XYZ file of C-alpha atoms in Angstrom:
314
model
C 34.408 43.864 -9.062
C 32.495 47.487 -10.568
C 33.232 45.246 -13.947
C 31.037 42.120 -12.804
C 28.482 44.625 -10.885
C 28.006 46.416 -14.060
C 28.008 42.949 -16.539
C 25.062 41.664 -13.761
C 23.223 44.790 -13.677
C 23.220 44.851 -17.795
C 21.994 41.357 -17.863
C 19.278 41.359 -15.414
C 18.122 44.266 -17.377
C 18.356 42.494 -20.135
C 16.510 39.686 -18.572
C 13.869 42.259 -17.151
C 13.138 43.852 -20.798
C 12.940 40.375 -22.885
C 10.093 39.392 -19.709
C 8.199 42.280 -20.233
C 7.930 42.411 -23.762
C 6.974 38.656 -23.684
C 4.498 39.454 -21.517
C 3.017 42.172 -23.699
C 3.431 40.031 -25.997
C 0.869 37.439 -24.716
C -1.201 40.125 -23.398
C -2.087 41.593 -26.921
C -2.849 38.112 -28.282
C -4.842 37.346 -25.304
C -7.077 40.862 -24.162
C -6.866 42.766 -27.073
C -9.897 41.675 -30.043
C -7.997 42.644 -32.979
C -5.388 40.418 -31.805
C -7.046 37.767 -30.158
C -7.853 34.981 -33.343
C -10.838 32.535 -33.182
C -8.953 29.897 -34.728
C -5.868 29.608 -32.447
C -8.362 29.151 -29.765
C -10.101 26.152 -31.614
C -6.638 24.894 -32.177
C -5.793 25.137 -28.139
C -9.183 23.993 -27.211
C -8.427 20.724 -29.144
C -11.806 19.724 -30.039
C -12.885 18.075 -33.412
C -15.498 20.038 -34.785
C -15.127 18.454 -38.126
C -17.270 15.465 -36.537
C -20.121 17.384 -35.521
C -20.317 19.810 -38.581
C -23.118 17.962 -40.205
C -25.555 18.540 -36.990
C -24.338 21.970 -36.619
C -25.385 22.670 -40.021
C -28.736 21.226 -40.190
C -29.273 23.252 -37.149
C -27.822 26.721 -38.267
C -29.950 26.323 -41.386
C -33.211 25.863 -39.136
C -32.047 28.270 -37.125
C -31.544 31.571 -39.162
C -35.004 30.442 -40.477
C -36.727 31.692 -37.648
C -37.740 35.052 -36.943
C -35.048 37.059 -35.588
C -33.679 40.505 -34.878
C -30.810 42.707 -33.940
C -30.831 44.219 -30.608
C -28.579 47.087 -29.373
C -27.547 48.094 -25.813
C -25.655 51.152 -24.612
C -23.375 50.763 -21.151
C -22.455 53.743 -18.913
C -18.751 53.096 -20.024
C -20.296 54.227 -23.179
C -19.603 50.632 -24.782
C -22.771 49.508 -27.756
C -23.448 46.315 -27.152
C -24.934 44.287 -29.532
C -27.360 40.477 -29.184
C -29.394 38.596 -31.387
C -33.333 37.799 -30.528
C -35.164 34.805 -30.783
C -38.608 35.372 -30.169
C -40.323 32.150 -28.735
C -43.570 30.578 -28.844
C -44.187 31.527 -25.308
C -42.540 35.230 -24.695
C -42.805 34.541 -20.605
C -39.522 32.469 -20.522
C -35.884 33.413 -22.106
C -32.955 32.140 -21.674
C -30.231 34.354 -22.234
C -26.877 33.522 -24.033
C -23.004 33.750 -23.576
C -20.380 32.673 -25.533
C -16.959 31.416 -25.332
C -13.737 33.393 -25.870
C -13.351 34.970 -29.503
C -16.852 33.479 -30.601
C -20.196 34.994 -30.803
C -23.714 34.644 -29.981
C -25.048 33.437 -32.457
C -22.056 30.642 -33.314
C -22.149 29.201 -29.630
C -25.995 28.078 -29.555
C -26.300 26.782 -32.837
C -27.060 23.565 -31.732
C -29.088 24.335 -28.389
C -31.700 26.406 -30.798
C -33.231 23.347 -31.537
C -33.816 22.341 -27.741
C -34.797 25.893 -26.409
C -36.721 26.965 -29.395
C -38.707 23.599 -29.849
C -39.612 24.255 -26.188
C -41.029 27.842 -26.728
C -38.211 29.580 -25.351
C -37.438 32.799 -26.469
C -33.740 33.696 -27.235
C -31.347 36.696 -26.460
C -27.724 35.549 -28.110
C -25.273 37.923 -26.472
C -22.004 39.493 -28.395
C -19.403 39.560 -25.260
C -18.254 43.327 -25.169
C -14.771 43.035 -27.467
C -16.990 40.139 -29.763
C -18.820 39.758 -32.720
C -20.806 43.081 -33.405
C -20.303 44.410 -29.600
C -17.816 47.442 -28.950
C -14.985 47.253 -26.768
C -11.199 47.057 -27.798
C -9.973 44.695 -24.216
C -12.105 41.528 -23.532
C -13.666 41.238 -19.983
C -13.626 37.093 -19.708
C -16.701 37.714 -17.572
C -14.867 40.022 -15.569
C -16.436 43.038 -16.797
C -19.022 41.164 -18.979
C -20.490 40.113 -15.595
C -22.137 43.573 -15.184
C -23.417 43.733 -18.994
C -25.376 40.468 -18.357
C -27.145 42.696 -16.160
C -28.217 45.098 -18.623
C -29.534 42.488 -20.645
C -31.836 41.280 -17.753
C -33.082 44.328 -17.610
C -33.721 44.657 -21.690
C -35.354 41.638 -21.570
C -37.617 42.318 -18.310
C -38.813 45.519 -20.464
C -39.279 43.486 -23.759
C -41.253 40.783 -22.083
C -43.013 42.131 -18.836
C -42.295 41.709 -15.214
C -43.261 38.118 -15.310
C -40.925 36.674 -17.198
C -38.615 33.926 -16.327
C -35.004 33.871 -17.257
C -32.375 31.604 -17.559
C -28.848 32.754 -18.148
C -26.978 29.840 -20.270
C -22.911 30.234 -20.823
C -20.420 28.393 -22.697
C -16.477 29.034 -21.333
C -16.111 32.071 -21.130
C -20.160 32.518 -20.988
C -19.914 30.599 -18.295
C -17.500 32.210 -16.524
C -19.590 35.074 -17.009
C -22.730 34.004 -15.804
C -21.304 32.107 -12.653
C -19.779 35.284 -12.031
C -23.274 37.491 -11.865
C -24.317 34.779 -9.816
C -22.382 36.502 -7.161
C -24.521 40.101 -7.570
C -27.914 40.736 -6.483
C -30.061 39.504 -9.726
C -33.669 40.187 -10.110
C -36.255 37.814 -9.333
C -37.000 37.027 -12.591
C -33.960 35.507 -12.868
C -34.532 31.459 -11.831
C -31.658 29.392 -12.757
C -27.894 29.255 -14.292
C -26.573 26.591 -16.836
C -22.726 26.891 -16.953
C -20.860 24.350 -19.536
C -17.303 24.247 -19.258
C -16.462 27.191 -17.146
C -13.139 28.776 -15.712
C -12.506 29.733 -12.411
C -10.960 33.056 -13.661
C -8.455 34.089 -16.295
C -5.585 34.220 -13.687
C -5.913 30.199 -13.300
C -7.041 29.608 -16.699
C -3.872 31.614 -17.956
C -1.873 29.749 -16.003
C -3.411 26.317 -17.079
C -2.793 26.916 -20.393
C 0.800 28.677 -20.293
C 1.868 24.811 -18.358
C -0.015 22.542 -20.301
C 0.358 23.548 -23.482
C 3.291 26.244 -23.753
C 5.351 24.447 -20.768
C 6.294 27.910 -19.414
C 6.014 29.041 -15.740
C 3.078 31.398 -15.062
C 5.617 33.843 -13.347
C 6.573 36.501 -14.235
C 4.248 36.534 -17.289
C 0.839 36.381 -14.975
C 1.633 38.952 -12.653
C 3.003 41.289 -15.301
C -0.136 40.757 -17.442
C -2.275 41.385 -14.690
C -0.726 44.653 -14.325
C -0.928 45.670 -17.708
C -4.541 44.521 -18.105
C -5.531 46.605 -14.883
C -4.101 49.763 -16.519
C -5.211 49.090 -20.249
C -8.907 47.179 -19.650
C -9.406 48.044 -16.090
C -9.394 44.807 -14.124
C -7.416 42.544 -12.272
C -7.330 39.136 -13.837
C -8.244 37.395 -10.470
C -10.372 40.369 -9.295
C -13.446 38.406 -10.305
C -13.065 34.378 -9.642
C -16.354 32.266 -10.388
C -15.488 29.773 -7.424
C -15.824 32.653 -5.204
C -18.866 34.387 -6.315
C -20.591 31.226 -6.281
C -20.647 31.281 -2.820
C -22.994 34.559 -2.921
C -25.324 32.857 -5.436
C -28.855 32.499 -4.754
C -30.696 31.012 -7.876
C -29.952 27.363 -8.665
C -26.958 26.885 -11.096
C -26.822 23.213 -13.448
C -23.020 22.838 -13.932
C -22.055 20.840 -16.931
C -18.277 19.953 -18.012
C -16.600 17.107 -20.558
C -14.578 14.796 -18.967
C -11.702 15.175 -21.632
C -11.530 18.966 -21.587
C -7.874 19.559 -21.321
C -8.299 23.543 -22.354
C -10.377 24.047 -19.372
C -9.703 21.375 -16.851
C -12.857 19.382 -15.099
C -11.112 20.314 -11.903
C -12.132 23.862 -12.023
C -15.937 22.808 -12.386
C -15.293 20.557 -9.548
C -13.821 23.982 -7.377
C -16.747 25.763 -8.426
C -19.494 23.192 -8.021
C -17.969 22.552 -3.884
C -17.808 26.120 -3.374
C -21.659 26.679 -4.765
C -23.751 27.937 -1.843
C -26.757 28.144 -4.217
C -29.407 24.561 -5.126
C -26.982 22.704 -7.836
C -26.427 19.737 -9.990
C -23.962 18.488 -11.967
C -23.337 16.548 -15.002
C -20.096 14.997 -16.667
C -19.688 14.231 -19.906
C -17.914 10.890 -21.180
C -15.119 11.844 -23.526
C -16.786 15.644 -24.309
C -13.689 18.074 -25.166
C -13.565 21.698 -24.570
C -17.285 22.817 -25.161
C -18.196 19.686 -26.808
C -20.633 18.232 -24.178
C -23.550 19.115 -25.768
C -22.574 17.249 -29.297
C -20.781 14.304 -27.432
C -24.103 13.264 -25.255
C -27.389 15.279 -26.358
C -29.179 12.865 -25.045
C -28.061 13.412 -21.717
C -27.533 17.274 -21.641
C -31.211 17.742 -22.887
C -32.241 15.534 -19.998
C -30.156 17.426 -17.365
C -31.839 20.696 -18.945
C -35.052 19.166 -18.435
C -34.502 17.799 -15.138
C -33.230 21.527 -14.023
C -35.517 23.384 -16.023
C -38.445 21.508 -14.705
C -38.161 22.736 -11.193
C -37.883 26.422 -11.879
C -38.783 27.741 -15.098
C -43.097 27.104 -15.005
C-alpha cells in the first residue's frame, strides 16, 4: 500500500509539473511582447488579408503622405508610451486609435485614414503599452491599457483645447480597451465609442481560443495563467471584463462585429451590446472575419460611422 501511495503521489506530481510548465508555456507566448508573434495571430485570426492588400496599399501610401508626427507619453508606472498624430483639417474633433493584439497604431487604421481624414478628423494612432514603439515587457489586453487611454485624452485635450470632441475607435483588442474605459469617469470631451470586433476579456477569449482551435480544456491552464499574470503583469485576466464595464458607460458606444469571426466570436459583441447601459447601435457584417468588417462592407461601416457620428461629434 506505502508502494502505490508513493507511485500516486510521484505521478500526480508529475502531472502537476507538466500543467504548470504548459501553462507558462502559453503564458509567455501570450503576455509577454518578445514572445507574443504578429503572425501566429493572423494565422489564428483566420482572415485573408491577401484579398484586401491592394486597398490597404493605396491607402498606406496616401496615408504616410500626410503630415504626421511622433508623440510620446510618460505613465506613473514609469512606462513611455508612444502614438502617431494625424493632424486634421479641423483640429476640434479626434478620434483616437487602438489596435488589435501584437499590431500597432499605425497598421490597424490604414484603411479608416481615408474616411476620418477626408472628413477633417484629426488622428492620434496609439502603440498599446507592450506594442510597436510603446514600453512595457507584459501586454495589458485593455486591462491596463484602459487607464493609458486616459492619458491620451488628456494629451489630446491639451494639444487641441478644451473644446474638442473625441472619439475613441478600437479594433480587438482596441476595442476591448476602449469598451473597457467606458466603464471610468471620462471627460466631457469625450462623445462616443466605436468598438469593432471586441472581447469580453482575455479570461473568455483565452478560453475561446484554447477550445476552438487547440481543443484543450481551459482548466487548469486559465486559472494557472491568471495567477502567473497577476504576479508578473499585475492583473487578473477577468479583473477587467468589457460586458461589465459597459454597464457604467455613459457616452454612446457604435458596436460593430463580422458575422464569420471565429477568433473572436459574434456572441461576445452580442453580451456586450445587451449589457450596454449607455445610447448604442449595432452593426453586423455579412461574411467579415476577425477584424475584417471594415474591408468586407465599407460601404456600410462608413454609413454606420456616419449615422453615429452625426449625432454627437458637431
Amino acid at each position: 500500500m506505502k508502494e502505490i501511495v508513493i507511485g500516486v503521489a510521484a505521478f500526480l506530481g508529475v502531472a502537476a509539473a507538466a500543467q504548470a510548465g504548459e501553462a507558462a508555456y502559453f503564458y509567455r507566448r501570450t503576455m509577454k511582447r518578445n514572445k507574443a508573434k504578429v503572425e501566429r495571430t493572423m494565422k489564428m485570426a483566420g482572415t485573408d488579408w491577401n484579398q484586401h492588400m491592394p486597398f490597404i496599399e493605396e491607402r498606406k501610401e496616401k496615408m504616410l503622405a500626410q503630415p504626421h508626427e511622433d508623440i510620446y507619453c510618460q505613465l506613473e508606472d514609469g512606462l513611455k508610451l508612444h502614438a502617431t498624430y494625424f493632424p486634421g483639417r479641423e483640429e476640434h474633433k479626434v478620434v483616437i486609435c487602438f489596435h488589435g493584439y501584437t499590431s500597432e497604431g499605425m497598421s490597424d487604421y490604414i484603411g479608416l485614414s481615408g474616411y476620418y481624414l477626408n472628413n477633417g478628423y484629426s488622428m492620434l494612432l496609439v502603440d498599446e503599452r507592450a506594442h510597436g514603439k510603446s514600453e512595457g515587457e507584459y501586454i495589458g489586453f485593455g486591462c491596463k491599457d484602459r487607464w493609458d487611454a486616459l492619458k491620451w485624452i488628456e494629451w489630446v485635450i491639451q494639444k487641441c483645447g478644451q473644446e474638442v470632441q473625441i472619439l475613441l475607435h478600437g479594433t480587438s483588442m482596441g476595442a476591448a480597451t476602449v469598451l473597457m474605459a467606458s466603464g471610468l469617469e471620462l471627460p466631457v470631451q469625450v462623445k462616443g465609442i466605436v468598438s469593432d470586433c471586441a472581447f469580453t476579456s482575455p479570461k473568455y477569449v483565452f478560453t475561446h481560443v484554447l477550445h476552438s482551435m487547440y481543443h484543450l480544456p481551459a482548466f487548469p491552464l486559465i486559472p494557472i495563467t491568471d495567477y502567473i499574470n497577476k504576479k508578473k503583469a499585475g492583473y487578473g485576466m477577468d479583473e477587467c471584463n468589457a460586458a461589465r464595464e459597459v454597464r457604467k458607460a455613459k457616452v454612446p458606444i457604435l458596436f460593430i462585429h463580422g458575422d464569420a469571426d471565429t477568433f473572436v466570436p459574434c456572441s461576445m459583441c452580442e453580451e456586450i451590446y445587451e449589457n450596454c447601459a449607455a445610447p448604442k447601435k449595432k452593426l453586423l457584417i455579412k461574411g467579415a472575419a476577425h477584424a475584417e468588417s471594415y474591408y468586407k462592407d465599407r460601404e456600410s461601416y462608413e454609413k454606420a460611422l456616419n449615422d453615429f457620428t452625426g449625432g454627437i461629434i458637431k
